[in-house]
XYZ file of C-alpha atoms in Angstrom:
592
model
C -15.570 37.252 -17.330
C -13.091 35.682 -20.108
C -13.178 32.214 -18.425
C -17.077 32.409 -18.250
C -16.947 33.296 -22.186
C -15.087 30.431 -23.018
C -16.921 28.139 -20.710
C -20.564 29.317 -22.356
C -18.600 28.416 -25.742
C -18.190 24.580 -24.942
C -20.287 22.341 -26.239
C -22.928 20.953 -23.560
C -22.177 17.364 -23.716
C -18.464 18.157 -23.206
C -19.541 20.762 -20.610
C -21.331 18.380 -18.292
C -18.681 15.759 -19.030
C -16.289 18.854 -17.557
C -18.301 19.600 -14.776
C -18.736 15.809 -13.839
C -14.801 15.565 -13.559
C -14.584 18.588 -11.850
C -17.020 17.991 -9.404
C -16.844 14.112 -8.531
C -13.521 12.979 -9.926
C -11.587 15.190 -8.687
C -12.527 15.432 -5.350
C -12.647 11.628 -5.341
C -8.985 11.493 -6.427
C -7.867 13.864 -4.034
C -9.719 11.620 -1.670
C -8.134 8.670 -2.658
C -4.794 9.744 -2.968
C -5.062 11.044 0.720
C -6.703 8.087 2.267
C -4.226 5.548 0.708
C -1.427 7.449 2.352
C -2.999 7.558 5.776
C -3.705 3.747 5.182
C -0.304 3.229 4.249
C 1.100 5.276 7.289
C -1.149 3.473 9.170
C -0.077 -0.131 8.326
C 3.636 0.663 8.899
C 3.339 2.257 12.292
C 1.099 -1.049 13.062
C 3.849 -3.159 11.605
C 6.575 -1.357 13.796
C 4.648 -2.019 17.239
C 4.282 -5.271 16.076
C 7.712 -5.631 15.025
C 8.658 -4.036 18.367
C 6.401 -6.237 20.226
C 7.914 -9.508 18.188
C 11.494 -8.344 19.190
C 10.892 -7.793 23.170
C 8.876 -11.342 23.105
C 11.801 -12.954 21.567
C 14.481 -11.004 23.404
C 13.293 -12.712 26.788
C 12.955 -16.228 25.542
C 16.167 -15.839 23.973
C 17.444 -14.917 27.455
C 15.754 -18.017 28.975
C 17.679 -20.064 27.142
C 21.076 -18.796 27.220
C 20.402 -18.061 31.190
C 20.420 -21.624 31.281
C 23.851 -22.101 29.443
C 25.130 -19.201 31.734
C 23.974 -21.309 34.856
C 25.644 -24.496 34.185
C 28.554 -22.600 32.903
C 28.803 -21.471 36.722
C 28.284 -24.336 38.224
C 30.957 -26.298 36.130
C 33.063 -23.816 36.898
C 33.192 -24.094 40.550
C 32.751 -28.019 40.010
C 35.977 -29.670 42.149
C 34.758 -33.109 40.516
C 35.556 -31.707 37.069
C 38.659 -29.907 37.793
C 40.013 -33.102 39.521
C 39.255 -35.170 36.706
C 40.686 -32.687 34.138
C 43.802 -32.145 36.110
C 45.064 -35.331 37.171
C 48.022 -37.528 35.330
C 46.380 -41.119 34.166
C 48.142 -44.169 34.461
C 46.045 -46.152 31.777
C 43.144 -45.871 29.203
C 41.219 -48.088 31.536
C 42.131 -45.749 34.273
C 40.811 -42.674 32.238
C 37.517 -44.273 30.941
C 36.405 -45.926 34.230
C 36.605 -41.803 35.702
C 34.762 -40.502 32.624
C 31.767 -43.651 33.620
C 31.474 -42.497 37.200
C 31.049 -38.396 36.147
C 27.989 -38.003 34.499
C 27.240 -34.529 35.366
C 27.830 -33.503 31.895
C 25.339 -35.883 30.377
C 22.808 -35.385 33.123
C 23.133 -31.324 32.016
C 22.374 -32.392 28.713
C 19.642 -34.824 29.627
C 17.695 -32.356 32.291
C 18.155 -29.043 29.681
C 17.213 -29.026 26.300
C 18.338 -25.732 25.548
C 21.721 -27.422 25.691
C 22.495 -29.032 22.471
C 26.567 -30.331 23.693
C 28.793 -29.371 26.586
C 32.644 -30.107 26.178
C 35.727 -28.658 28.284
C 39.203 -27.984 26.226
C 42.051 -28.612 28.264
C 45.760 -29.257 27.630
C 45.943 -33.045 29.523
C 47.915 -35.641 27.435
C 46.980 -38.618 29.553
C 43.034 -37.875 28.923
C 41.245 -39.268 25.993
C 38.860 -37.251 24.018
C 35.193 -38.361 24.414
C 33.379 -35.029 23.054
C 32.897 -34.310 26.512
C 36.769 -33.199 27.656
C 39.010 -32.638 24.717
C 42.573 -31.978 23.921
C 42.608 -28.581 22.076
C 44.198 -28.950 18.769
C 46.464 -26.339 16.980
C 43.818 -25.091 15.108
C 41.646 -25.025 18.028
C 44.194 -22.854 19.864
C 44.777 -20.575 16.987
C 40.880 -19.584 16.841
C 39.780 -16.290 18.185
C 37.230 -17.445 20.175
C 39.614 -20.040 22.210
C 42.086 -17.003 22.599
C 39.323 -14.470 23.815
C 38.278 -17.013 26.057
C 41.880 -17.334 27.649
C 42.469 -13.689 27.616
C 39.182 -12.904 29.802
C 39.012 -13.200 33.738
C 36.334 -15.717 33.395
C 33.834 -13.870 31.589
C 31.553 -15.541 29.333
C 31.392 -15.024 25.678
C 29.167 -15.720 22.646
C 30.345 -16.683 19.536
C 29.216 -19.176 16.445
C 31.514 -22.317 16.586
C 31.690 -25.324 14.846
C 31.334 -28.490 16.764
C 33.748 -31.453 16.082
C 31.068 -33.990 16.472
C 28.972 -33.087 13.902
C 30.157 -30.572 11.709
C 27.438 -28.348 12.522
C 27.844 -24.568 13.665
C 26.285 -23.376 17.313
C 25.988 -20.624 19.209
C 28.073 -21.475 21.732
C 29.093 -19.581 25.334
C 32.680 -20.071 25.868
C 34.435 -19.671 29.187
C 38.098 -19.708 30.772
C 37.951 -22.427 33.520
C 41.211 -22.943 36.197
C 41.362 -26.234 36.853
C 44.151 -25.903 39.443
C 46.378 -23.984 41.755
C 48.990 -23.811 39.483
C 46.379 -21.618 36.967
C 46.162 -24.486 34.383
C 43.655 -22.704 32.096
C 41.188 -24.860 30.486
C 38.157 -23.528 28.173
C 34.710 -24.796 28.225
C 32.021 -24.650 25.163
C 28.437 -25.018 25.996
C 26.541 -25.326 22.527
C 22.897 -24.284 22.830
C 20.320 -26.020 21.228
C 19.854 -24.217 17.568
C 16.310 -25.915 17.009
C 14.774 -24.632 20.435
C 15.975 -20.948 18.886
C 14.690 -21.426 15.490
C 11.556 -22.574 16.779
C 11.390 -19.299 19.114
C 11.630 -17.562 15.795
C 9.607 -19.554 13.469
C 6.674 -18.105 15.593
C 7.451 -14.583 14.140
C 5.417 -12.985 11.303
C 8.735 -10.920 10.370
C 11.862 -11.721 9.278
C 13.561 -12.139 12.620
C 17.168 -13.124 13.564
C 19.730 -13.512 16.046
C 22.989 -12.264 15.527
C 26.692 -12.614 17.268
C 28.784 -9.695 17.686
C 30.438 -10.958 14.433
C 27.042 -10.472 12.581
C 26.677 -14.342 12.200
C 22.932 -15.256 12.154
C 22.908 -17.711 14.723
C 19.114 -18.381 14.263
C 16.413 -17.246 12.147
C 12.840 -17.689 10.825
C 13.685 -17.843 7.390
C 15.586 -21.145 6.566
C 17.388 -19.166 3.978
C 19.290 -17.137 6.501
C 20.424 -19.252 8.957
C 24.109 -19.920 9.321
C 24.668 -16.934 6.915
C 26.432 -13.555 7.577
C 24.839 -10.198 7.277
C 27.142 -8.909 4.988
C 26.229 -11.793 2.766
C 22.549 -11.242 2.949
C 23.399 -7.732 1.405
C 22.135 -6.012 4.700
C 22.586 -2.176 5.308
C 25.019 -0.520 7.340
C 22.732 0.207 9.551
C 21.992 -3.365 10.406
C 25.965 -4.425 10.650
C 26.698 -1.541 12.970
C 23.558 -0.170 14.663
C 22.602 -1.319 18.171
C 19.238 -0.776 20.192
C 16.762 0.864 18.188
C 14.454 1.233 15.267
C 16.084 2.272 11.766
C 15.615 1.923 7.971
C 17.549 -0.130 5.994
C 18.162 -2.130 2.890
C 17.785 -5.580 2.719
C 18.379 -7.791 -0.975
C 18.158 -4.331 -2.431
C 14.564 -3.487 -0.849
C 13.819 -0.742 1.393
C 13.151 -2.089 4.912
C 12.212 -1.327 8.601
C 14.529 -2.975 11.177
C 13.970 -3.199 14.727
C 17.068 -4.160 16.877
C 17.553 -5.154 20.726
C 20.410 -6.111 22.184
C 20.968 -9.491 24.781
C 23.645 -8.544 27.292
C 24.112 -11.673 29.137
C 25.737 -11.245 32.720
C 29.319 -11.117 33.143
C 29.905 -11.487 29.460
C 32.338 -9.628 27.199
C 30.046 -9.579 24.180
C 26.334 -10.221 23.749
C 23.589 -10.997 20.771
C 21.260 -8.934 18.824
C 17.958 -9.526 18.151
C 17.048 -8.279 14.411
C 13.599 -7.888 12.994
C 13.469 -6.880 9.491
C 10.206 -6.545 7.506
C 10.326 -4.537 3.877
C 7.559 -2.162 2.958
C 6.454 -3.937 0.138
C 5.620 -6.770 1.777
C 3.734 -4.880 4.410
C 1.699 -2.533 1.688
C 1.391 -6.020 -0.390
C -2.226 -6.384 0.658
C -2.857 -2.942 1.064
C -1.678 -2.350 -2.231
C -3.684 -5.241 -3.691
C -6.961 -3.604 -2.248
C -6.067 -0.408 -3.456
C -5.496 -1.377 -7.103
C -8.455 -3.346 -7.215
C -10.603 -0.211 -5.368
C -8.414 1.998 -8.127
C -9.928 -0.484 -11.296
C -13.290 -0.630 -9.612
C -13.807 3.253 -8.905
C -12.332 4.218 -12.202
C -14.175 1.447 -14.377
C -17.146 3.531 -12.790
C -16.024 6.718 -13.240
C -15.402 5.897 -16.913
C -18.589 4.437 -17.353
C -20.174 7.377 -15.279
C -18.385 9.832 -17.695
C -19.586 8.112 -20.628
C -23.151 7.988 -19.267
C -23.212 11.439 -18.917
C -21.872 12.427 -21.762
C -24.462 10.251 -23.751
C -27.165 11.524 -21.660
C -25.284 15.327 -22.624
C -25.380 14.268 -26.429
C -29.113 13.465 -26.362
C -29.894 16.496 -24.460
C -27.904 18.411 -27.302
C -29.693 16.420 -30.165
C -32.965 17.062 -28.762
C -31.730 20.741 -27.989
C -30.368 21.294 -31.271
C -34.019 19.664 -32.819
C -35.858 22.226 -31.101
C -33.264 24.986 -32.712
C -34.246 23.890 -36.221
C -37.658 24.036 -35.439
C -37.251 27.696 -34.258
C -35.187 28.426 -37.345
C -38.353 27.669 -39.499
C -40.535 29.218 -37.415
C -38.062 32.562 -37.855
C -39.119 31.929 -42.005
C -42.639 32.201 -40.869
C -43.348 28.622 -41.671
C -46.093 28.473 -39.528
C -46.803 24.240 -40.581
C -44.075 23.016 -38.097
C -44.448 20.402 -35.803
C -41.997 19.654 -32.708
C -42.584 16.083 -31.129
C -40.034 15.601 -27.945
C -41.093 12.962 -25.651
C -40.688 13.949 -21.729
C -43.149 15.743 -19.229
C -40.358 17.920 -17.927
C -38.237 20.701 -18.995
C -37.284 19.963 -22.523
C -40.606 18.186 -23.181
C -42.779 20.153 -22.101
C -40.799 23.366 -23.667
C -41.769 21.602 -26.905
C -45.061 21.577 -25.902
C -45.185 25.093 -25.214
C -43.079 25.809 -28.529
C -45.963 23.857 -30.132
C -48.574 25.870 -28.200
C -46.819 29.164 -28.850
C -46.401 28.444 -32.612
C -50.490 27.500 -33.080
C -50.953 30.274 -31.031
C -49.141 33.108 -33.288
C -50.483 31.470 -36.650
C -53.990 31.858 -35.092
C -53.352 35.178 -34.381
C -51.487 35.836 -38.007
C -54.318 34.405 -39.421
C -56.652 36.582 -37.672
C -54.949 39.823 -38.299
C -55.012 38.444 -42.037
C -58.980 37.759 -41.467
C -59.221 41.600 -39.877
C -57.538 43.344 -42.754
C -59.852 41.910 -45.209
C -63.243 42.422 -43.190
C -62.103 45.678 -41.771
C -65.439 47.556 -42.932
C -67.414 44.543 -41.575
C -65.851 44.868 -37.877
C -66.596 48.231 -38.059
C -70.065 47.462 -38.136
C -69.921 44.960 -35.861
C -68.413 46.711 -33.101
C -70.925 49.309 -33.338
C -73.496 46.465 -32.398
C -71.346 45.302 -29.552
C -71.749 49.191 -28.105
C -75.470 48.970 -28.484
C -75.979 45.835 -27.257
C -73.564 46.484 -24.162
C -75.378 49.534 -23.492
C -78.806 47.517 -23.382
C -76.882 44.820 -21.362
C -76.330 47.601 -19.072
C -79.762 48.717 -18.687
C -81.330 45.710 -17.327
C -79.163 45.145 -14.233
C -80.415 48.955 -13.215
C -84.233 48.382 -14.219
C -84.252 45.376 -11.948
C -82.747 47.798 -8.816
C -84.960 50.279 -9.718
C -87.968 48.359 -9.867
C -87.175 46.972 -6.547
C -86.444 50.167 -5.087
C -90.143 51.363 -6.256
C -91.566 48.137 -4.728
C -89.545 48.962 -1.806
C -90.660 52.370 -1.087
C -94.734 51.326 -1.928
C -94.639 48.879 0.849
C -93.232 51.329 3.228
C -95.745 54.078 2.067
C -98.364 51.080 3.131
C -96.982 50.331 6.345
C -95.453 47.388 5.353
C -92.129 47.514 6.687
C -91.640 43.561 6.952
C -91.997 43.807 3.312
C -90.310 46.857 2.523
C -87.246 45.281 4.895
C -87.316 41.572 2.722
C -87.081 43.687 -0.933
C -84.246 45.995 0.590
C -82.415 42.544 1.665
C -83.395 41.065 -1.754
C -82.146 44.334 -3.509
C -78.652 43.877 -1.498
C -78.064 40.424 -2.138
C -78.697 40.494 -5.709
C -76.457 43.219 -6.007
C -73.410 41.661 -3.866
C -74.023 38.511 -6.340
C -73.759 40.323 -9.690
C -70.766 42.229 -8.243
C -69.112 38.754 -7.280
C -65.987 37.965 -8.893
C -62.833 35.839 -8.906
C -61.176 38.030 -6.298
C -61.581 37.363 -2.684
C -63.717 39.623 -0.513
C -63.240 40.458 3.463
C -64.980 38.144 5.951
C -67.346 40.996 6.893
C -68.790 41.369 3.305
C -69.097 37.870 3.062
C -71.078 37.840 6.521
C -73.463 40.598 5.409
C -74.444 38.673 2.322
C -75.301 35.662 4.819
C -77.178 37.769 7.364
C -79.116 39.247 4.588
C -80.095 35.496 3.335
C -80.788 34.558 6.762
C -83.368 37.508 6.938
C -84.547 36.525 3.992
C -85.399 33.142 4.597
C -86.734 34.318 8.449
C -89.222 36.602 6.558
C -90.244 32.815 5.050
C -89.988 30.960 7.790
C -90.562 32.968 10.248
C -90.012 32.116 14.106
C -88.865 28.350 12.921
C -85.645 30.026 11.886
C -83.394 31.258 14.770
C -79.407 32.199 14.119
C -76.974 33.372 16.142
C -73.059 34.648 14.410
C -70.510 34.371 17.126
C -67.689 36.632 14.825
C -63.951 36.828 16.378
C -63.485 40.806 15.516
C -59.755 40.181 14.838
C -61.324 37.708 11.819
C -63.639 40.398 9.756
C -60.336 41.602 7.730
C -59.639 38.399 6.543
C -59.887 38.115 3.062
C -61.929 34.739 1.723
C -63.585 33.279 -1.310
C -66.604 34.889 -2.174
C -70.005 32.928 -1.735
C -68.285 30.393 0.546
C -70.062 30.591 4.073
C -73.639 31.294 2.382
C -73.768 28.227 0.423
C -73.335 25.945 3.915
C -76.433 28.121 5.398
C -78.593 27.370 2.774
C -77.582 23.934 3.332
C -78.599 23.662 6.640
C -82.143 25.333 6.196
C -82.755 22.993 3.181
C -81.552 19.812 4.874
C -81.446 20.928 8.556
C -84.785 23.330 8.956
C -87.433 21.923 6.167
C -86.977 18.415 7.184
C -87.416 19.547 11.006
C -90.624 20.180 12.686
C -90.349 22.703 14.937
C -88.070 25.900 15.334
C -84.001 25.308 14.152
C -81.095 27.907 15.517
C -78.409 27.829 13.071
C -74.880 28.949 14.713
C -72.106 31.021 12.611
C -68.691 30.919 14.343
C -65.502 32.261 13.503
C -62.058 32.034 14.992
C -58.691 33.531 14.452
C -56.099 31.491 16.596
C -52.773 32.961 17.707
C -51.077 31.280 14.848
C -53.243 33.273 12.049
C -55.524 30.480 10.967
C -59.110 31.383 10.246
C -61.366 28.995 11.716
C -65.060 28.826 10.216
C -68.229 26.720 11.546
C -71.674 26.588 10.715
C -73.822 24.382 13.073
C -77.401 23.848 13.222
C -79.686 21.946 15.322
C -81.882 20.808 12.530
C -82.910 17.027 10.927
C -79.350 16.279 10.599
C -77.982 13.324 8.187
C -78.159 9.426 8.457
C -74.726 7.392 8.153
C -75.807 6.237 4.640
C -76.315 9.992 3.600
C -73.179 10.983 5.166
C -71.268 7.979 3.207
C -72.708 9.207 -0.007
C -72.193 12.746 0.617
C -68.404 11.801 1.715
C -68.286 10.063 -1.700
C -69.579 13.237 -3.283
C -67.321 15.781 -2.116
C -64.203 13.146 -3.074
C -65.208 13.874 -6.777
C -64.956 16.681 -9.157
C -67.956 16.337 -11.075
C -70.822 19.227 -10.041
C -73.928 18.785 -11.665
C -75.892 21.782 -13.198
C -74.927 25.462 -12.350
C -75.860 25.636 -8.124
C -73.229 26.288 -5.511
C -73.685 23.220 -3.367
C -71.319 21.804 -0.793
C -69.268 20.075 -3.272
C -68.323 23.446 -4.826
C -67.129 25.236 -2.152
C -65.013 21.892 -0.569
C -63.268 22.083 -4.476
C -62.953 25.897 -4.207
C -61.441 25.609 -0.673
C -59.063 22.435 -1.435
C -57.711 24.293 -5.010
C -57.423 27.844 -2.998
C -55.652 26.370 0.338
C -54.794 22.530 0.176
C -56.433 19.151 1.514
C -56.003 21.006 4.754
C -58.599 23.374 4.369
C -61.545 20.697 3.140
C -64.844 20.723 4.610
C -65.556 18.812 7.741
C -68.829 17.423 8.471
C -70.131 15.944 11.668
C -73.611 15.182 11.834
C -75.878 12.988 14.472
C -79.369 12.074 12.653
C -81.955 13.607 14.936
C -79.570 16.172 16.755
C -78.163 18.118 13.845
C -75.169 19.071 11.565
C -71.611 20.958 11.867
C -69.425 22.193 9.192
C -66.476 23.825 9.459
C -63.084 24.533 7.748
C -59.883 26.675 7.953
C -57.773 29.161 5.829
C -54.427 29.349 6.988
C -52.365 32.418 7.559
C -50.156 32.734 4.463
C -53.452 32.394 2.512
C -55.637 34.095 4.389
C -54.219 37.349 5.744
């Protein structure tokens, strides 16, 4: 109750603005926040799925590339010619050069397989020359981790990020120990994988994707600024540095990111590679956030405009009500000359017109009261005159009925039963007509008047007029407006019987259907109506002007339409020379 009192004390324009914000702005804001969060969840989920698919695709293609290096390493480790060339002692440089020229397998592999960048064999044979295929390991090479790791493994392959002595570039390389002779003379085979091919595989990916070796060196990437660096130097989180296969949340370059990692562990290798795909949440949601910001600006602007318009409209309504309040206050001071002019056809405009009418009526009543006080004695005299006139007006109908009753009795005494019956029916018809008011009457009373009218007309036309009344007993209690059927019967006599030679049959039917709708039909086999007259009659029924005081078809049609609606209007069907049918219906809601 206190809240209601507080709400009632708020000004109208503030109240309407508050209601608009409560029922429109707040639900829209809550819905927007909920849908935005759901949209972000869906976009992140889709990005995860896409990153996972990308990693799987990169994993398969990378395995295809490195498998070529593995196959070549197997073939070279079992190549007896290679072992013979690397383990024999040479007497001269010419002999070495001639042997190199005859052995073309390494060059053939590099020419046939685009996955391979270079192949070199490190062997400690002082009689050989370095030709970038057969190399003498220097002290730095022998002390490198990859060289010592390759010698320590029993023929297993390893993957490392090694600098090539020829172009001084680093490549993802396969390293593997090869035994050259029975004395276990050990050499190390190095096969460089084509980095351009790996980068081209990754360049097709949408998210930041990298191939990382066991030491977290980025051996290939689709971002040029990442290639060749270590994960630790690009501010990667601990998850990226240590985690293996799976999906994780991490921080990269200070941004919250999602990481998908897949391992590549080649066959018969002591270490492997990792495929890492990283996407930052802010990048994924960048377009969505831009759309959300734009939508927020548009919706916010629209809401602000709407609130302003509501406030302006409420202010306009409040000003009009305030004007009405001021005029009411003036009326309270007995100022009857006030006049309120508020435009509009509804609510406030209608209220202002009703206010003006009320003030006018009160003013008239006050004037009449003042006048009545001044002429009190004169009004008392006029009231006596009015009472006398009322008594006189009550005598006239009784005098008329008494006279008709005297005529009827005289006709009965003289044996004129037909005349006596006609006078009785005329008396009944006049009495009922005088008693007709604005109230509705039962259908049975209306049919009694119609029957009296037909009997009077039959007294005039004799055998030329015949009538049948087919009345549904269930319909007799239905109430209808008075003088609805009688004018239609009168129309049948005037326009059907008078214009036809020979007898005319008038049929009156009533029927109450299952839905409770009353159907009434007056049918005659008289002269009918010509098409031209029918068109004129239809136009006349569409107008509301009624000449004279007679009760005609148009009057009946208008009363039915005003009382029950357009569906109850008269329906007229006529064929010239064959007769006319007039029907109408009264719905259950109004007729019962």
